[in-house]
CSV table of C-alpha atoms and ligand atoms in Angstrom, one decimal:
chain,number,residue,atom,x,y,z
A,630,MET,CA,-205.3,-107.1,-10.1
A,631,ALA,CA,-202.2,-105.5,-8.8
A,632,LYS,CA,-199.8,-104.7,-11.0
A,633,ALA,CA,-196.4,-104.2,-9.4
A,634,LEU,CA,-194.3,-101.9,-11.5
A,635,LEU,CA,-197.8,-98.5,-10.8
A,636,ASP,CA,-198.1,-100.4,-7.3
A,637,VAL,CA,-194.1,-99.1,-6.8
A,638,LEU,CA,-194.4,-96.0,-8.7
A,639,ARG,CA,-197.1,-94.8,-6.0
A,640,VAL,CA,-195.1,-96.2,-3.3
A,641,GLN,CA,-197.6,-98.8,-1.9
A,642,ARG,CA,-196.9,-102.4,-0.8
A,643,SER,CA,-196.2,-103.9,-3.7
A,644,ALA,CA,-196.1,-107.6,-4.2
A,645,ARG,CA,-192.6,-108.0,-5.8
A,646,ARG,CA,-190.2,-106.5,-7.3
A,647,PRO,CA,-191.2,-105.0,-10.7
A,648,VAL,CA,-188.6,-105.4,-13.4
A,649,TRP,CA,-188.5,-104.2,-17.2
A,650,LEU,CA,-186.0,-103.5,-19.9
A,651,MET,CA,-185.7,-100.6,-21.5
A,652,ARG,CA,-185.4,-101.4,-25.6
A,653,GLN,CA,-187.0,-104.8,-23.9
A,654,ALA,CA,-188.6,-105.3,-28.0
A,655,GLY,CA,-185.8,-105.3,-30.4
A,656,ARG,CA,-183.0,-107.0,-32.9
A,657,TYR,CA,-182.4,-108.9,-29.7
A,658,LEU,CA,-185.3,-111.7,-30.3
A,659,PRO,CA,-185.4,-113.6,-33.6
A,660,GLU,CA,-189.4,-113.3,-33.6
A,661,TYR,CA,-188.7,-109.3,-33.5
A,662,ARG,CA,-186.2,-109.8,-36.5
A,663,GLU,CA,-189.1,-112.0,-38.5
A,664,VAL,CA,-191.4,-109.6,-38.3
A,665,ARG,CA,-188.9,-106.0,-38.7
A,666,GLU,CA,-188.2,-107.7,-42.2
A,667,LYS,CA,-191.9,-107.9,-42.8
A,668,ALA,CA,-192.5,-104.3,-41.8
A,669,GLY,CA,-190.0,-104.0,-44.6
A,670,SER,CA,-188.7,-100.9,-42.4
A,671,PHE,CA,-188.4,-99.8,-39.2
A,672,LEU,CA,-190.7,-96.8,-39.9
A,673,GLY,CA,-192.9,-99.1,-41.8
A,674,LEU,CA,-193.0,-101.1,-37.9
A,675,CYS,CA,-193.9,-98.4,-35.7
A,676,TYR,CA,-196.8,-97.0,-37.6
A,677,ASP,CA,-198.2,-100.5,-38.5
A,678,PRO,CA,-200.8,-101.0,-35.3
A,679,GLY,CA,-200.7,-104.2,-35.7
A,680,MET,CA,-197.3,-105.3,-35.9
A,681,ALA,CA,-196.0,-103.2,-33.4
A,682,THR,CA,-198.6,-104.4,-31.2
A,683,GLU,CA,-197.0,-108.3,-32.2
A,684,VAL,CA,-193.7,-106.5,-31.5
A,685,THR,CA,-194.7,-105.2,-28.6
A,686,LEU,CA,-196.2,-108.5,-26.8
A,687,GLN,CA,-193.2,-110.1,-27.8
A,688,PRO,CA,-190.5,-110.0,-24.7
A,689,LEU,CA,-194.1,-110.3,-23.2
A,690,ARG,CA,-195.2,-113.7,-24.2
A,691,ARG,CA,-191.0,-115.0,-23.6
A,692,PHE,CA,-190.1,-113.7,-20.2
A,693,ASP,CA,-191.9,-112.8,-16.6
A,694,LEU,CA,-191.7,-108.7,-17.3
A,695,ASP,CA,-193.6,-106.1,-15.2
A,696,ALA,CA,-194.5,-104.1,-17.4
A,697,ALA,CA,-195.0,-103.7,-21.7
A,698,ILE,CA,-193.7,-100.3,-23.3
A,699,VAL,CA,-195.0,-99.0,-26.5
A,700,PHE,CA,-193.2,-100.0,-29.6
A,701,ALA,CA,-192.6,-96.3,-31.3
A,702,ASP,CA,-189.7,-94.0,-31.3
A,703,ILE,CA,-189.0,-90.7,-29.8
A,704,LEU,CA,-188.4,-89.5,-33.2
A,705,VAL,CA,-192.1,-90.0,-33.9
A,706,VAL,CA,-193.3,-86.5,-32.2
A,707,PRO,CA,-190.0,-84.2,-35.6
A,708,HIS,CA,-191.6,-85.8,-37.5
A,709,ALA,CA,-195.3,-85.1,-37.1
A,710,MET,CA,-194.2,-82.1,-36.6
A,711,GLY,CA,-192.9,-82.0,-39.8
A,712,CYS,CA,-189.0,-83.1,-40.2
A,713,SER,CA,-188.6,-85.4,-42.6
A,714,LEU,CA,-187.4,-88.8,-40.9
A,715,ASP,CA,-185.5,-92.1,-42.4
A,716,PHE,CA,-184.3,-94.5,-40.3
A,717,VAL,CA,-180.9,-95.8,-43.1
A,718,GLU,CA,-179.5,-99.7,-42.0
A,719,GLY,CA,-175.9,-99.3,-40.2
A,720,GLU,CA,-176.6,-95.8,-39.8
A,721,GLY,CA,-179.2,-95.4,-37.6
A,722,PRO,CA,-182.1,-92.1,-38.0
A,723,LEU,CA,-181.7,-89.2,-40.8
A,724,LEU,CA,-183.8,-86.3,-40.3
A,725,SER,CA,-184.5,-83.1,-41.9
A,726,THR,CA,-182.8,-80.0,-39.6
A,727,VAL,CA,-183.9,-77.4,-38.1
A,728,ARG,CA,-181.3,-75.1,-37.6
A,729,SER,CA,-182.8,-71.9,-38.1
A,730,ALA,CA,-185.9,-69.3,-37.7
A,731,ALA,CA,-186.3,-70.0,-41.0
A,732,ASP,CA,-186.1,-73.3,-40.9
A,733,MET,CA,-188.8,-73.3,-37.6
A,734,ARG,CA,-191.2,-72.0,-40.3
A,735,VAL,CA,-192.3,-75.5,-41.5
A,736,LEU,CA,-193.3,-76.6,-38.3
A,737,HIS,CA,-195.9,-77.6,-36.7
A,738,CYS,CA,-197.4,-78.4,-33.6
A,739,ASP,CA,-201.4,-79.0,-33.0
A,740,GLY,CA,-200.9,-82.1,-31.9
A,741,LYS,CA,-203.0,-83.6,-34.9
A,742,ALA,CA,-200.8,-85.7,-36.7
A,743,TRP,CA,-201.3,-89.4,-38.6
A,744,GLN,CA,-198.4,-91.0,-36.4
A,745,PHE,CA,-199.9,-90.2,-33.3
A,746,GLU,CA,-202.7,-91.7,-34.9
A,747,ARG,CA,-201.1,-94.8,-35.0
A,748,VAL,CA,-199.5,-95.0,-32.2
A,749,TYR,CA,-202.6,-94.3,-29.7
A,750,GLU,CA,-204.2,-97.0,-32.2
A,751,THR,CA,-201.5,-99.7,-31.1
A,752,LEU,CA,-201.3,-98.6,-27.0
A,753,GLN,CA,-204.9,-99.4,-27.3
A,754,ARG,CA,-204.9,-102.8,-28.6
A,755,VAL,CA,-201.5,-104.0,-26.8
A,756,LYS,CA,-203.8,-102.9,-23.7
A,757,ALA,CA,-206.5,-105.3,-24.9
A,758,GLU,CA,-203.6,-107.8,-24.6
A,759,LEU,CA,-202.0,-107.2,-21.4
A,760,ALA,CA,-202.5,-109.9,-18.4
A,761,PRO,CA,-203.9,-108.4,-15.6
A,762,HIS,CA,-200.2,-107.6,-13.5
A,763,VAL,CA,-199.0,-106.4,-16.5
A,764,ALA,CA,-198.8,-101.9,-17.2
A,765,LEU,CA,-198.8,-100.0,-20.2
A,766,ILE,CA,-195.6,-97.4,-20.4
A,767,GLY,CA,-196.2,-94.8,-23.1
A,768,PHE,CA,-193.8,-92.1,-24.0
A,769,CYS,CA,-191.6,-89.2,-25.3
A,770,GLY,CA,-188.5,-88.1,-26.3
A,771,ALA,CA,-187.1,-84.9,-23.8
A,772,PRO,CA,-188.0,-82.2,-25.9
A,773,TRP,CA,-184.0,-81.6,-25.6
A,774,THR,CA,-182.6,-84.4,-26.7
A,775,VAL,CA,-185.9,-84.4,-29.1
A,776,ALA,CA,-183.8,-80.8,-30.4
A,777,SER,CA,-181.1,-81.8,-30.2
A,778,TYR,CA,-181.1,-84.6,-33.2
A,779,MET,CA,-183.6,-82.1,-35.3
A,780,ILE,CA,-180.5,-79.8,-35.1
A,781,GLU,CA,-178.2,-82.5,-35.5
A,782,GLY,CA,-180.5,-84.4,-37.8
A,783,ARG,CA,-178.1,-87.4,-37.4
A,784,ALA,CA,-176.6,-89.9,-34.7
A,785,SER,CA,-174.1,-87.0,-33.8
A,786,ASP,CA,-172.1,-86.1,-30.5
A,787,ARG,CA,-174.3,-83.3,-30.7
A,788,ALA,CA,-171.2,-80.4,-30.9
A,789,LEU,CA,-174.0,-78.3,-32.9
A,790,ALA,CA,-176.6,-78.8,-30.4
A,791,LEU,CA,-174.9,-77.5,-27.7
A,792,GLU,CA,-173.5,-74.9,-29.3
A,793,VAL,CA,-176.9,-74.0,-29.7
A,794,ALA,CA,-178.0,-74.4,-26.4
A,795,GLU,CA,-175.5,-72.5,-25.1
A,796,ALA,CA,-176.0,-69.6,-27.9
A,797,ALA,CA,-180.1,-69.5,-27.4
A,798,PRO,CA,-180.4,-68.1,-30.1
A,799,LYS,CA,-184.6,-67.2,-30.0
A,800,TRP,CA,-185.5,-69.9,-32.6
A,801,PHE,CA,-183.5,-72.6,-30.6
A,802,GLU,CA,-186.1,-72.4,-27.2
A,803,ASP,CA,-189.1,-71.7,-29.6
A,804,LEU,CA,-188.2,-75.2,-30.4
A,805,VAL,CA,-187.9,-75.9,-27.2
A,806,GLU,CA,-191.4,-74.7,-26.6
A,807,GLN,CA,-192.8,-76.2,-29.7
A,808,ILE,CA,-191.9,-80.0,-28.6
A,809,ILE,CA,-193.4,-79.1,-25.2
A,810,VAL,CA,-196.1,-79.0,-26.9
A,811,ILE,CA,-196.6,-80.8,-28.6
A,812,SER,CA,-195.2,-84.0,-26.5
A,813,ILE,CA,-197.8,-82.1,-23.6
A,814,SER,CA,-200.6,-83.8,-26.2
A,815,TYR,CA,-199.0,-86.9,-27.3
A,816,LEU,CA,-198.8,-88.5,-23.7
A,817,VAL,CA,-202.2,-87.3,-23.1
A,818,GLY,CA,-203.6,-88.7,-26.1
A,819,GLN,CA,-200.9,-91.9,-25.2
A,820,ILE,CA,-202.3,-92.1,-20.9
A,821,ARG,CA,-205.8,-92.2,-22.9
A,822,ALA,CA,-205.6,-94.6,-25.7
A,823,GLY,CA,-204.2,-96.8,-22.7
A,824,ALA,CA,-200.7,-96.3,-21.3
A,825,GLU,CA,-200.3,-95.9,-17.5
A,826,VAL,CA,-197.3,-95.2,-16.6
A,827,VAL,CA,-195.0,-92.8,-19.1
A,828,GLN,CA,-191.6,-92.0,-19.4
A,829,ILE,CA,-189.8,-89.8,-20.9
A,830,PHE,CA,-186.0,-89.7,-22.4
A,831,ASP,CA,-183.3,-87.1,-21.9
A,832,SER,CA,-180.4,-89.5,-23.7
A,833,TRP,CA,-177.9,-86.8,-23.9
A,834,ALA,CA,-178.9,-84.7,-20.8
A,835,GLY,CA,-175.0,-85.7,-19.2
A,836,ASP,CA,-173.7,-84.0,-22.4
A,837,LEU,CA,-175.0,-79.4,-21.3
A,838,LYS,CA,-173.4,-78.4,-18.2
A,839,PRO,CA,-174.8,-77.7,-15.0
A,840,ALA,CA,-176.3,-73.8,-15.7
A,841,SER,CA,-177.8,-75.0,-19.1
A,842,ARG,CA,-179.3,-78.2,-18.0
A,843,GLU,CA,-181.9,-76.4,-15.4
A,844,ARG,CA,-182.5,-74.5,-18.0
A,845,TRP,CA,-182.5,-77.1,-21.3
A,846,VAL,CA,-183.2,-80.2,-18.9
A,847,HIS,CA,-185.1,-79.2,-15.4
A,848,ALA,CA,-187.5,-77.0,-17.5
A,849,PRO,CA,-189.2,-78.4,-20.6
A,850,VAL,CA,-189.0,-81.6,-18.6
A,851,ARG,CA,-191.5,-80.0,-15.4
A,852,ASP,CA,-194.3,-78.5,-18.1
A,853,VAL,CA,-194.3,-81.4,-20.1
A,854,ILE,CA,-195.1,-83.0,-16.2
A,855,LEU,CA,-197.0,-80.0,-15.9
A,856,GLY,CA,-198.8,-79.8,-19.1
A,857,VAL,CA,-199.6,-84.2,-18.6
A,858,ARG,CA,-201.2,-83.8,-15.0
A,859,ALA,CA,-202.8,-80.7,-15.9
A,860,VAL,CA,-205.4,-82.7,-17.7
A,861,PHE,CA,-204.0,-86.4,-15.0
A,862,PRO,CA,-203.4,-85.2,-12.1
A,863,ASP,CA,-201.0,-87.3,-10.1
A,864,PHE,CA,-200.9,-89.3,-13.6
A,865,PRO,CA,-197.0,-91.2,-12.7
A,866,VAL,CA,-193.8,-90.5,-14.4
A,867,ILE,CA,-190.9,-91.6,-14.7
A,868,VAL,CA,-187.8,-90.0,-16.4
A,869,PHE,CA,-184.3,-91.2,-17.2
A,870,ALA,CA,-182.5,-88.0,-17.9
A,871,ARG,CA,-178.8,-90.0,-19.1
A,872,GLY,CA,-175.1,-89.1,-17.6
A,873,LEU,CA,-176.7,-86.8,-14.6
A,874,GLY,CA,-175.1,-88.0,-12.2
A,875,SER,CA,-175.2,-86.9,-8.7
A,876,GLY,CA,-177.8,-85.0,-10.4
A,877,HIS,CA,-180.2,-87.2,-10.4
A,878,ALA,CA,-182.2,-85.3,-6.9
A,879,GLY,CA,-182.2,-82.4,-8.2
A,880,LEU,CA,-183.8,-83.4,-10.9
A,881,ALA,CA,-186.8,-84.8,-9.1
A,882,VAL,CA,-187.3,-82.0,-7.8
A,883,ALA,CA,-186.9,-79.8,-10.3
A,884,THR,CA,-190.0,-82.6,-12.0
A,885,ALA,CA,-192.2,-83.9,-9.9
A,886,ALA,CA,-190.7,-87.0,-11.3
A,887,ASN,CA,-191.9,-90.3,-9.5
A,888,ALA,CA,-189.3,-92.3,-10.5
A,889,VAL,CA,-186.0,-91.2,-11.7
A,890,SER,CA,-184.2,-93.9,-13.8
A,891,ILE,CA,-179.9,-93.9,-13.7
A,892,GLU,CA,-177.3,-94.6,-15.8
A,893,GLN,CA,-175.3,-97.3,-15.3
A,894,GLY,CA,-172.4,-97.1,-12.7
A,895,GLN,CA,-173.9,-94.7,-10.3
A,896,GLY,CA,-174.8,-96.0,-7.6
A,897,LEU,CA,-179.1,-96.4,-7.0
A,898,ALA,CA,-178.5,-96.7,-2.2
A,899,GLU,CA,-176.8,-93.1,-2.5
A,900,VAL,CA,-179.5,-91.4,-5.6
A,901,LEU,CA,-181.9,-93.1,-3.8
A,902,ARG,CA,-181.1,-91.3,0.3
A,903,ALA,CA,-180.9,-88.0,-2.1
A,904,VAL,CA,-184.1,-87.8,-3.5
A,905,PRO,CA,-187.8,-86.6,-1.8
A,906,ASP,CA,-189.8,-88.6,-0.1
A,907,GLY,CA,-192.1,-90.6,-2.1
A,908,VAL,CA,-189.6,-90.6,-5.4
A,909,VAL,CA,-188.6,-94.1,-6.3
A,910,VAL,CA,-185.1,-95.2,-8.3
A,911,GLN,CA,-185.5,-96.9,-11.7
A,912,GLY,CA,-182.6,-99.2,-13.4
A,913,ASN,CA,-179.5,-100.0,-13.7
A,914,LEU,CA,-177.7,-103.0,-15.1
A,915,ALA,CA,-174.6,-102.7,-17.1
A,916,PRO,CA,-176.5,-103.3,-21.0
A,917,GLU,CA,-173.1,-104.6,-22.1
A,918,ILE,CA,-173.3,-107.5,-18.5
A,919,LEU,CA,-176.8,-108.3,-19.6
A,920,ALA,CA,-175.7,-109.6,-23.2
A,921,GLY,CA,-172.8,-110.9,-20.6
A,922,GLY,CA,-172.1,-114.3,-19.0
A,923,GLU,CA,-174.2,-115.8,-16.1
A,924,ASP,CA,-171.5,-115.6,-13.5
A,925,LEU,CA,-171.5,-111.6,-13.2
A,926,LEU,CA,-174.6,-111.3,-14.6
A,927,ALA,CA,-176.1,-112.5,-11.5
A,928,LYS,CA,-173.9,-110.8,-9.3
A,929,ASP,CA,-174.0,-108.1,-10.5
A,930,THR,CA,-178.4,-108.2,-10.3
A,931,THR,CA,-177.8,-109.3,-6.7
A,932,ARG,CA,-175.7,-106.4,-5.6
A,933,ILE,CA,-178.4,-103.6,-6.9
A,934,CYS,CA,-181.1,-105.1,-5.7
A,935,SER,CA,-179.7,-105.7,-2.9
A,936,GLU,CA,-178.8,-101.5,-2.4
A,937,VAL,CA,-182.1,-101.2,-2.9
A,938,PRO,CA,-185.1,-102.1,-0.7
A,939,MET,CA,-187.8,-103.4,-2.8
A,940,GLY,CA,-190.9,-100.9,-2.4
A,941,HIS,CA,-188.4,-98.2,-4.0
A,942,HIS,CA,-186.9,-100.0,-7.2
A,943,ILE,CA,-188.3,-100.5,-10.4
A,944,PHE,CA,-185.7,-102.9,-12.3
A,945,ASN,CA,-184.0,-102.0,-15.5
A,946,LEU,CA,-181.5,-101.7,-17.0
A,947,GLY,CA,-178.8,-98.5,-17.1
A,948,HIS,CA,-179.4,-97.8,-21.1
A,949,GLY,CA,-181.5,-100.4,-23.7
A,950,ILE,CA,-180.6,-103.4,-25.1
A,951,LEU,CA,-177.8,-104.5,-26.2
A,952,PRO,CA,-179.1,-106.0,-30.2
A,953,HIS,CA,-176.4,-109.4,-29.6
A,954,THR,CA,-177.8,-109.8,-26.0
A,955,PRO,CA,-178.5,-113.4,-25.8
A,956,PRO,CA,-182.3,-114.0,-24.7
A,957,GLU,CA,-182.1,-116.8,-22.7
A,958,ASN,CA,-179.8,-114.2,-20.2
A,959,LEU,CA,-183.0,-111.7,-19.5
A,960,SER,CA,-184.7,-115.1,-18.5
A,961,ALA,CA,-181.3,-115.5,-15.8
A,962,LEU,CA,-181.4,-112.1,-15.0
A,963,LEU,CA,-185.8,-112.2,-13.5
A,964,ARG,CA,-184.4,-115.9,-12.7
A,965,ALA,CA,-181.6,-113.5,-9.8
A,966,VAL,CA,-183.9,-110.5,-9.0
A,967,ARG,CA,-187.0,-113.2,-8.4
A,968,LEU,CA,-184.0,-115.1,-6.2
A,969,TYR,CA,-183.0,-112.3,-4.0
A,970,ASP,CA,-186.2,-111.1,-3.0
A,971,SER,CA,-187.9,-114.3,-1.9
A,972,GLY,CA,-185.3,-114.8,0.8
A,973,ALA,CA,-183.8,-117.4,-1.2
A,974,PRO,CA,-179.7,-118.3,0.1
B,1602,LIG,O1,-188.5,-101.6,-26.6
B,1602,LIG,C1,-189.0,-100.3,-26.4
B,1602,LIG,O2,-187.6,-99.4,-25.3
B,1602,LIG,C2,-190.3,-99.8,-26.7
B,1602,LIG,C3,-189.6,-98.8,-28.2
B,1602,LIG,C4,-188.2,-97.8,-28.3
B,1602,LIG,C5,-187.2,-97.7,-29.5
B,1602,LIG,N1,-186.6,-96.4,-29.6
B,1602,LIG,C6,-187.2,-98.7,-30.6
B,1602,LIG,C7,-186.2,-98.6,-31.3
B,1602,LIG,C8,-187.1,-97.3,-27.4
B,1602,LIG,C9,-188.8,-96.6,-25.6
B,1602,LIG,C10,-186.6,-95.7,-27.8
B,1602,LIG,C11,-186.4,-94.7,-27.8
B,1602,LIG,C12,-185.2,-93.8,-28.7
B,1602,LIG,N2,-185.1,-94.2,-29.7
B,1602,LIG,C13,-184.6,-93.0,-27.8
B,1602,LIG,C14,-183.6,-93.1,-26.5
B,1602,LIG,C15,-183.4,-93.7,-25.8
B,1602,LIG,C16,-181.8,-94.6,-25.8
B,1602,LIG,O3,-181.6,-95.3,-26.4
B,1602,LIG,O4,-180.7,-93.8,-25.9
B,1602,LIG,C17,-183.3,-92.7,-28.9
B,1602,LIG,C18,-182.2,-92.1,-28.7
B,1602,LIG,C19,-184.1,-93.0,-29.9
B,1602,LIG,C20,-183.4,-92.9,-31.5
B,1602,LIG,C21,-182.9,-93.7,-31.7
B,1602,LIG,N3,-183.9,-95.0,-32.5
B,1602,LIG,C22,-181.5,-94.1,-32.9
B,1602,LIG,C23,-180.4,-93.1,-32.0
B,1602,LIG,C24,-181.5,-95.4,-33.6
B,1602,LIG,C25,-180.5,-96.2,-33.6
B,1602,LIG,C26,-179.5,-96.7,-33.1
B,1602,LIG,C27,-180.3,-98.1,-32.7
B,1602,LIG,O5,-180.5,-98.8,-32.2
B,1602,LIG,O6,-180.8,-98.9,-34.2
B,1602,LIG,C28,-183.1,-95.6,-33.0
B,1602,LIG,C29,-183.8,-97.3,-33.9
B,1602,LIG,C30,-184.4,-97.8,-32.8
B,1602,LIG,N4,-185.5,-97.6,-31.6
B,1602,LIG,C31,-184.4,-99.8,-33.0
B,1602,LIG,C32,-185.5,-99.9,-32.0
B,1602,LIG,C33,-185.7,-101.4,-31.7
B,1602,LIG,C34,-183.8,-100.0,-33.8
B,1602,LIG,C35,-183.9,-100.3,-35.2
B,1602,LIG,C36,-185.1,-101.3,-36.4
B,1602,LIG,O7,-184.9,-102.7,-35.5
B,1602,LIG,O8,-184.2,-101.5,-37.5
């Protein structure tokens, strides 16, 4: 059976406008909170293939979505490289920091990590359970965003990481190179385990000045994609480089991604006009609107659908679902997309 997400990424006629949502598995679902509590910790959940499979599938049971995204985190990569990692309740991630050539010596990037094996097993289990029209998405963080967490050691304003990126010492170049190498092997492993599309998350791309973006966003993301496609030619890749504003088309050219995911507030039609032929856009409803009332939600969903034609658009948010989002709002969103595409008044 055809999968709408894969059809759109190949710019083939699709049965419908594919919809999936960043962080579609998560705290806004009571059944997620229940499993999360049983797991005890967020990382415990990520590394338990049985429970991770369950939470990956939960949103698919409630909503008619077109893709599942494997439940894991972008910080699995630094963990697999030898950084310590903990998720502290109410604080977010805490990692051991990498701030010098000496700190680099403890890292490894051979790609053979037990953490990765757990994620691969989750992908295999999820794949076996998916309905035939649902695509399976694998993912990793982009080198700049992952490196910024490794330098800062926590969610932050990235002041230190930005200073390092500007000064570009040799150890930072090496760090980015190591993240590229390990991300390629992690994504290749995910694809072997059943991922049909991969998304690369560069959540902090917008922080860098334009000249640094080419060096630390465009080039590393391009290298990761080239590495994946050296093993799986033409493999479909979505890049979410948040905050690039008018820079998404340049990113699409530089990386040869099949789709660019766009933050809220940026016109999708404008990006679609500017990207090379064959590239599609993903996005970009504001998570605050999904969390809010039904009227504005239906209006904004319809506006987004009318901006870009069905075959060139993957419906998604501009960023992840907020934890206080009422689950029934996702049903309202899906109704609004399907109603728009059916041409009903
Ligand atoms: O459903 C999905 O989208 C798949 C799972 C997924 C998670 N994180 C689960 C998660 C994905 C794709 C991510 C990506 C991720 N992780 C990013 C990139 C996207 C973005 O949001 O910009 C980043 C920057 C991270 C790092 C991260 N993970 C932070 C800063 C935090 C703490 C903040 C928070 O939301 O709690 C996390 C934790 C996290 N990752 C949770 C989930 C469901 C919440 C933890 C919990 O349930 O206790």
